Short mmCIF file of C-alpha atoms in Angstrom, two decimals:
data_model
loop_
_atom_site.label_atom_id
_atom_site.label_comp_id
_atom_site.label_asym_id
_atom_site.label_seq_id
_atom_site.Cartn_x
_atom_site.Cartn_y
_atom_site.Cartn_z
CA MET A 1 78.30 -117.99 119.42
CA SER A 2 79.40 -114.68 117.80
CA GLN A 3 80.69 -114.66 114.25
CA SER A 4 84.16 -113.42 115.27
CA HIS A 5 84.50 -116.14 117.94
CA TYR A 6 83.28 -118.71 115.42
CA CYS A 7 85.96 -117.68 112.92
CA LEU A 8 88.70 -117.91 115.53
CA SER A 9 87.66 -121.22 117.09
CA LEU A 10 87.89 -123.43 114.00
CA LEU A 11 90.50 -123.88 111.34
CA PRO A 12 91.71 -127.30 110.39
CA LEU A 13 90.37 -127.77 106.81
CA LEU A 14 90.30 -126.68 103.25
CA ALA A 15 93.98 -126.47 102.57
CA ALA A 16 93.55 -129.20 100.01
CA MET A 17 93.14 -126.86 97.08
CA GLY A 18 94.70 -123.47 97.63
CA THR A 19 95.74 -121.99 94.31
CA VAL A 20 96.49 -125.16 92.44
CA ILE A 21 93.73 -124.37 90.00
CA SER A 22 96.07 -121.77 88.65
CA ASP A 23 97.61 -122.90 85.46
CA ALA A 24 99.32 -120.56 83.05
CA HIS A 25 98.84 -117.78 80.59
CA ALA A 26 100.14 -119.46 77.45
CA SER A 27 100.76 -118.05 73.97
CA CYS A 28 97.09 -117.97 73.01
CA GLY A 29 95.11 -119.97 75.53
CA GLN A 30 94.90 -122.11 78.66
CA ALA A 31 94.30 -119.43 81.27
CA PHE A 32 93.14 -119.76 84.83
CA CYS A 33 93.12 -117.09 87.50
CA VAL A 34 95.79 -117.32 90.18
CA VAL A 35 93.62 -115.87 92.95
CA ASN A 36 93.66 -117.95 96.14
CA THR A 37 90.11 -118.88 97.24
CA ASN A 38 91.16 -121.21 100.07
CA TRP A 39 89.04 -119.99 102.99
CA ALA A 40 91.05 -121.91 105.61
CA MET A 41 93.82 -119.38 104.99
CA GLN A 42 91.43 -116.50 105.45
CA GLY A 43 89.85 -117.38 108.77
CA VAL A 44 86.90 -119.52 107.61
CA PRO A 45 87.69 -123.13 108.62
CA SER A 46 85.48 -126.20 109.09
CA ASP A 47 85.09 -129.01 111.58
CA PRO A 48 86.65 -132.46 111.14
CA GLU A 49 84.44 -134.90 109.21
CA SER A 50 82.81 -132.03 107.33
CA SER A 51 82.70 -131.12 103.65
CA ARG A 52 82.92 -128.04 101.49
CA LEU A 53 81.60 -127.48 97.99
CA ASP A 54 83.03 -124.49 96.15
CA LEU A 55 81.74 -123.33 92.78
CA HIS A 56 83.38 -120.35 91.14
CA TYR A 57 83.47 -118.61 87.77
CA GLU A 58 86.52 -117.06 86.12
CA TYR A 59 86.59 -114.53 83.29
CA ILE A 60 89.88 -113.92 81.46
CA ASN A 61 89.88 -111.97 78.18
CA GLN A 62 93.33 -112.29 76.63
CA ASN A 63 93.27 -109.62 73.93
CA LYS A 64 96.52 -107.67 74.45
CA LEU A 65 99.68 -108.65 72.62
CA ARG A 66 102.84 -108.51 74.71
CA GLN A 67 106.49 -109.07 73.86
CA GLY A 68 108.78 -109.45 76.83
CA ASN A 69 107.55 -106.90 79.35
CA ARG A 70 106.00 -104.43 76.91
CA LYS A 71 102.66 -104.20 75.15
CA ILE A 72 102.78 -104.22 71.36
CA SER A 73 100.29 -103.61 68.55
CA ALA A 74 99.23 -106.08 65.87
CA ALA A 75 101.47 -104.19 63.41
CA ASP A 76 104.49 -105.05 65.59
CA ASP A 77 103.71 -108.78 65.45
CA THR A 78 105.91 -110.24 62.69
CA ALA A 79 105.19 -113.89 63.46
CA ASP A 80 103.70 -116.28 60.90
CA THR A 81 100.49 -116.34 62.97
CA ARG A 82 98.93 -113.21 64.38
CA GLU A 83 97.00 -113.96 67.56
CA ASN A 84 93.81 -111.90 67.95
CA ARG A 85 92.10 -113.00 71.15
CA THR A 86 91.47 -115.85 73.57
CA LEU A 87 88.33 -115.45 75.69
CA ASN A 88 88.14 -117.81 78.66
CA HIS A 89 85.04 -118.58 80.72
CA ASN A 90 85.95 -121.14 83.40
CA ILE A 91 83.67 -122.79 85.92
CA VAL A 92 85.55 -124.73 88.59
CA ALA A 93 83.80 -127.08 91.04
CA THR A 94 85.83 -128.18 94.07
CA TYR A 95 84.77 -130.67 96.72
CA ASP A 96 86.80 -130.80 99.95
CA TYR A 97 86.47 -133.31 102.76
CA THR A 98 88.14 -132.82 106.14
CA ALA A 99 88.88 -136.25 107.55
CA SER A 100 90.46 -134.96 110.79
CA ASN A 101 92.20 -131.97 112.31
CA ALA A 102 95.29 -132.99 110.34
CA TRP A 103 94.11 -134.47 107.04
CA GLY A 104 91.95 -133.26 104.18
CA VAL A 105 91.34 -134.29 100.56
CA SER A 106 89.80 -132.55 97.57
CA ILE A 107 88.86 -132.94 93.93
CA ALA A 108 88.59 -130.04 91.48
CA VAL A 109 86.83 -130.29 88.11
CA PRO A 110 87.07 -127.38 85.63
CA LEU A 111 84.67 -126.69 82.77
CA GLN A 112 86.13 -124.37 80.15
CA GLN A 113 84.55 -122.36 77.40
CA ARG A 114 87.32 -121.03 75.19
CA ILE A 115 87.01 -118.82 72.12
CA HIS A 116 90.19 -118.20 70.19
CA ASP A 117 90.91 -116.71 66.78
CA HIS A 118 94.03 -115.83 64.85
CA ILE A 119 95.26 -115.05 61.33
CA THR A 120 97.83 -117.28 59.67
CA ASP A 121 100.26 -115.76 57.16
CA PRO A 122 98.96 -112.21 57.86
CA THR A 123 101.33 -110.56 55.34
CA GLY A 124 100.64 -113.07 52.55
CA THR A 125 97.55 -115.11 51.72
CA ALA A 126 95.96 -114.41 55.08
CA SER A 127 93.67 -117.09 56.49
CA TYR A 128 91.33 -116.60 59.46
CA GLU A 129 90.94 -119.48 61.93
CA LYS A 130 88.69 -119.76 64.97
CA TRP A 131 87.98 -122.26 67.74
CA ASP A 132 84.97 -122.12 70.04
CA PHE A 133 84.49 -125.03 72.43
CA THR A 134 83.16 -125.91 75.87
CA LYS A 135 84.98 -128.87 77.39
CA MET A 136 85.95 -130.36 80.71
CA GLY A 137 89.56 -129.66 81.65
CA ASP A 138 92.07 -131.64 83.67
CA ILE A 139 90.87 -132.89 87.05
CA LYS A 140 93.06 -132.35 90.12
CA LEU A 141 93.17 -134.60 93.19
CA MET A 142 94.81 -133.15 96.29
CA ALA A 143 95.54 -134.05 99.89
CA SER A 144 96.70 -131.81 102.71
CA TYR A 145 98.31 -132.26 106.08
CA ASN A 146 97.77 -129.50 108.67
CA ILE A 147 99.80 -128.71 111.77
CA THR A 148 97.49 -126.54 113.86
CA ASN A 149 98.29 -124.71 117.08
CA ASP A 150 95.51 -125.78 119.49
CA GLU A 151 95.91 -122.59 121.53
CA ASP A 152 95.78 -120.38 118.43
CA PRO A 153 93.84 -122.05 115.57
CA LEU A 154 94.73 -119.26 113.14
CA ASN A 155 98.44 -120.03 113.56
CA ASN A 156 98.49 -122.89 111.08
CA PHE A 157 101.09 -124.59 108.86
CA GLY A 158 100.52 -127.35 106.32
CA LEU A 159 101.66 -129.32 103.30
CA GLN A 160 99.84 -130.17 100.07
CA PHE A 161 100.43 -132.89 97.52
CA GLY A 162 98.46 -134.38 94.65
CA LEU A 163 98.04 -135.05 90.95
CA LYS A 164 96.65 -133.36 87.89
CA LEU A 165 95.12 -136.06 85.69
CA PRO A 166 95.02 -136.05 81.86
CA SER A 167 91.21 -136.01 81.81
CA GLY A 168 90.73 -133.05 79.47
CA SER A 169 90.88 -133.53 75.71
CA HIS A 170 94.03 -132.43 73.88
CA THR A 171 92.67 -133.13 70.38
CA VAL A 172 89.90 -130.51 70.01
CA ALA A 173 89.46 -129.25 66.41
CA ASN A 174 87.41 -126.48 64.84
CA GLY A 175 84.68 -126.83 62.20
CA ASP A 176 87.30 -127.13 59.46
CA GLY A 177 88.91 -130.08 61.19
CA THR A 178 92.00 -128.13 62.26
CA ARG A 179 93.23 -129.04 65.70
CA ALA A 180 93.92 -126.24 68.12
CA GLU A 181 97.52 -125.92 69.19
CA ARG A 182 98.37 -127.82 72.35
CA ALA A 183 98.57 -124.75 74.61
CA LEU A 184 94.99 -123.89 73.62
CA GLN A 185 93.53 -127.34 74.34
CA PRO A 186 91.32 -127.90 77.42
CA GLY A 187 93.73 -130.61 78.61
CA SER A 188 97.51 -130.85 78.53
CA GLY A 189 97.58 -134.62 77.99
CA SER A 190 100.01 -134.94 80.89
CA THR A 191 99.92 -136.31 84.42
CA ASP A 192 101.43 -133.74 86.78
CA VAL A 193 102.64 -133.89 90.36
CA ILE A 194 101.66 -130.97 92.61
CA ILE A 195 103.35 -130.09 95.89
CA GLY A 196 102.84 -127.08 98.11
CA THR A 197 102.96 -125.49 101.53
CA PHE A 198 100.89 -122.85 103.31
CA TYR A 199 100.91 -120.79 106.49
CA THR A 200 98.34 -118.63 108.29
CA HIS A 201 98.76 -116.24 111.20
CA PRO A 202 96.39 -113.95 113.12
CA GLY A 203 96.23 -110.40 111.83
CA PHE A 204 96.06 -107.10 113.69
CA GLY A 205 92.43 -107.44 114.79
CA VAL A 206 89.82 -110.02 115.73
CA GLY A 207 88.99 -112.17 112.70
CA SER A 208 91.82 -110.78 110.55
CA THR A 209 94.39 -113.15 109.05
CA TRP A 210 97.72 -113.14 107.24
CA PHE A 211 98.18 -116.02 104.83
CA ALA A 212 100.78 -117.32 102.41
CA GLN A 213 101.08 -120.27 100.07
CA GLY A 214 103.46 -121.70 97.51
CA THR A 215 102.81 -124.55 95.03
CA HIS A 216 104.70 -126.19 92.20
CA GLN A 217 103.20 -128.31 89.42
CA GLN A 218 105.40 -130.47 87.19
CA ALA A 219 104.51 -132.92 84.41
CA VAL A 220 105.85 -136.43 85.05
CA MET A 221 104.02 -138.42 82.33
CA THR A 222 103.30 -136.96 78.90
CA ARG A 223 101.89 -137.99 75.54
CA ASP A 224 102.04 -136.98 71.87
CA ASP A 225 105.31 -135.03 72.06
CA PHE A 226 104.13 -132.27 74.40
CA ARG A 227 105.36 -131.47 77.89
CA PRO A 228 103.84 -128.40 79.55
CA GLY A 229 106.24 -126.17 81.39
CA GLY A 230 106.37 -126.44 85.17
CA VAL A 231 104.32 -123.86 87.08
CA THR A 232 105.27 -122.27 90.40
CA SER A 233 102.72 -120.01 92.11
CA LEU A 234 103.16 -117.89 95.23
CA THR A 235 100.49 -116.03 97.19
CA ALA A 236 100.60 -113.63 100.13
CA GLY A 237 97.51 -111.93 101.47
CA TYR A 238 95.56 -110.36 104.29
CA THR A 239 91.90 -110.69 105.24
CA GLN A 240 90.16 -108.02 107.33
CA PRO A 241 86.55 -107.93 108.60
CA LEU A 242 84.88 -104.74 107.37
CA ALA A 243 81.30 -104.51 108.61
CA GLY A 244 78.99 -107.20 109.87
CA ALA A 245 79.32 -110.29 107.67
CA LEU A 246 81.47 -108.50 105.06
CA ALA A 247 85.25 -108.96 104.90
CA GLY A 248 87.88 -107.64 102.53
CA THR A 249 90.91 -109.49 101.19
CA LEU A 250 94.00 -108.22 99.41
CA GLN A 251 96.32 -110.69 97.71
CA LEU A 252 99.65 -110.53 95.91
CA ASN A 253 99.93 -113.42 93.45
CA ALA A 254 103.04 -114.43 91.52
CA LEU A 255 103.22 -117.04 88.76
CA PHE A 256 106.32 -118.45 87.07
CA LYS A 257 105.89 -120.80 84.13
CA ALA A 258 108.68 -122.62 82.29
CA ARG A 259 108.60 -123.08 78.51
CA ASP A 260 106.61 -125.93 76.99
CA VAL A 261 108.77 -128.50 75.21
CA GLY A 262 108.25 -131.19 72.60
CA ALA A 263 107.49 -131.51 68.89
CA GLN A 264 103.94 -130.16 69.42
CA ALA A 265 105.04 -127.34 71.72
CA GLU A 266 106.02 -123.76 70.97
CA PRO A 267 108.95 -123.17 73.34
CA ASP A 268 109.69 -119.70 71.97
CA LEU A 269 106.08 -118.59 72.56
CA SER A 270 105.34 -120.09 75.96
CA GLY A 271 106.21 -119.43 79.54
CA GLY A 272 106.74 -116.23 81.46
CA LYS A 273 106.68 -114.42 84.79
CA TYR A 274 103.60 -112.69 86.21
CA VAL A 275 102.74 -110.71 89.34
CA PHE A 276 99.15 -109.68 90.15
CA ILE A 277 97.39 -107.73 92.85
CA SER A 278 93.95 -109.14 93.66
CA PRO A 279 91.51 -107.19 95.84
CA GLY A 280 88.36 -109.02 96.87
CA LEU A 281 85.28 -109.11 99.07
CA ARG A 282 83.71 -111.98 100.99
CA TYR A 283 80.21 -112.04 102.44
CA ALA A 284 79.08 -114.63 105.00
CA ALA A 285 75.46 -115.22 104.03
CA SER A 286 75.29 -117.70 106.90
CA LYS A 287 77.66 -119.84 108.98
CA SER A 288 77.68 -122.32 106.11
CA VAL A 289 77.62 -120.11 103.00
CA GLN A 290 80.31 -117.71 101.80
CA ILE A 291 79.95 -115.54 98.68
CA TYR A 292 83.05 -113.91 97.22
CA ALA A 293 84.39 -111.88 94.30
CA TYR A 294 87.88 -110.83 93.23
CA ALA A 295 89.48 -108.70 90.54
CA GLN A 296 92.92 -109.79 89.32
CA LEU A 297 95.09 -106.90 88.09
CA PRO A 298 98.57 -107.35 86.61
CA ILE A 299 101.42 -105.29 88.02
CA TYR A 300 104.27 -107.09 86.22
CA ARG A 301 104.37 -109.40 83.20
CA PHE A 302 107.25 -110.81 81.20
CA VAL A 303 106.44 -113.31 78.44
CA ASN A 304 108.68 -115.35 76.19
CA GLY A 305 108.27 -114.30 72.57
CA ILE A 306 104.92 -112.68 71.71
CA GLN A 307 101.86 -113.79 73.68
CA LEU A 308 98.31 -112.72 74.40
CA THR A 309 97.66 -111.39 77.90
CA ALA A 310 94.71 -109.98 79.84
CA ASP A 311 94.62 -106.59 81.55
CA LEU A 312 91.87 -107.70 83.94
CA ALA A 313 90.46 -110.98 85.20
CA PHE A 314 87.47 -111.66 87.45
CA VAL A 315 86.65 -114.45 89.91
CA GLY A 316 83.30 -114.87 91.65
CA GLY A 317 81.84 -117.80 93.51
CA VAL A 318 80.13 -119.39 96.46
CA THR A 319 81.31 -121.85 99.09
CA ILE A 320 78.86 -124.11 100.93
CA ARG A 321 79.95 -126.01 104.01
CA PHE A 322 78.05 -129.08 105.23
#
């Protein structure tokens, strides 16, 4: 069977995850890329009663101060705490199982290394503080329901629903015993409901695909006076075979995050609106192994208050189907 025929003849899987591993860019931490790595939307489906293991790495260096929609310098930051940098190295492992043509389930487990430093009271008795930790984040459990056109497997519509569990710690402290602020913690301490929808459609050529997805995540159970703001993410993209086993993908990703609330939150320094363009490449090493890489570039950002942002993020990973 040729590779192009193989890509067109299967599709009913993998919609369990989509972009729900896309949290927010908070005041000084908690960053995940919003790139969509759901291969079912990009013409790489799997058979019923099959599994997928995806392992990908994310690099987000938040070292640029922004106020509203403009970049500012450290001298323009008049807050009591001057944020310097948050460096995020995320490894996300996702296991998907396709129970049937219609149903699929998945679990996603993130491991986060986060390095953050800031200066408190920068115009007075300045004090330097730093956190450097590697911790498991919040696990997400998802299910999907697919409505597939048997005559055209790439014409596919589906729904997603699931939970984000409070599995990550929200009490991490540095060597001095000072707890990191809640937005910086590896876990939010909340249980969130996630709902979403997705759609795929054949592109202009054999093996090419249009795809779109929208998800919303909202905290329903919280603890210790902190409720993370709800997150809505939207993705539209196109995948095009280039040469042999190599394909290119271009995505437009939008993220809207409400303000955090609660006694431990910083409502004035959380939440915002973001739009990214994300070009990427995918290489089919075999019928069962896909290798991919994306760059995530901002084209619009509006943050509440003053926040750290990144001018470039990177995602790279491998998907194994069995």
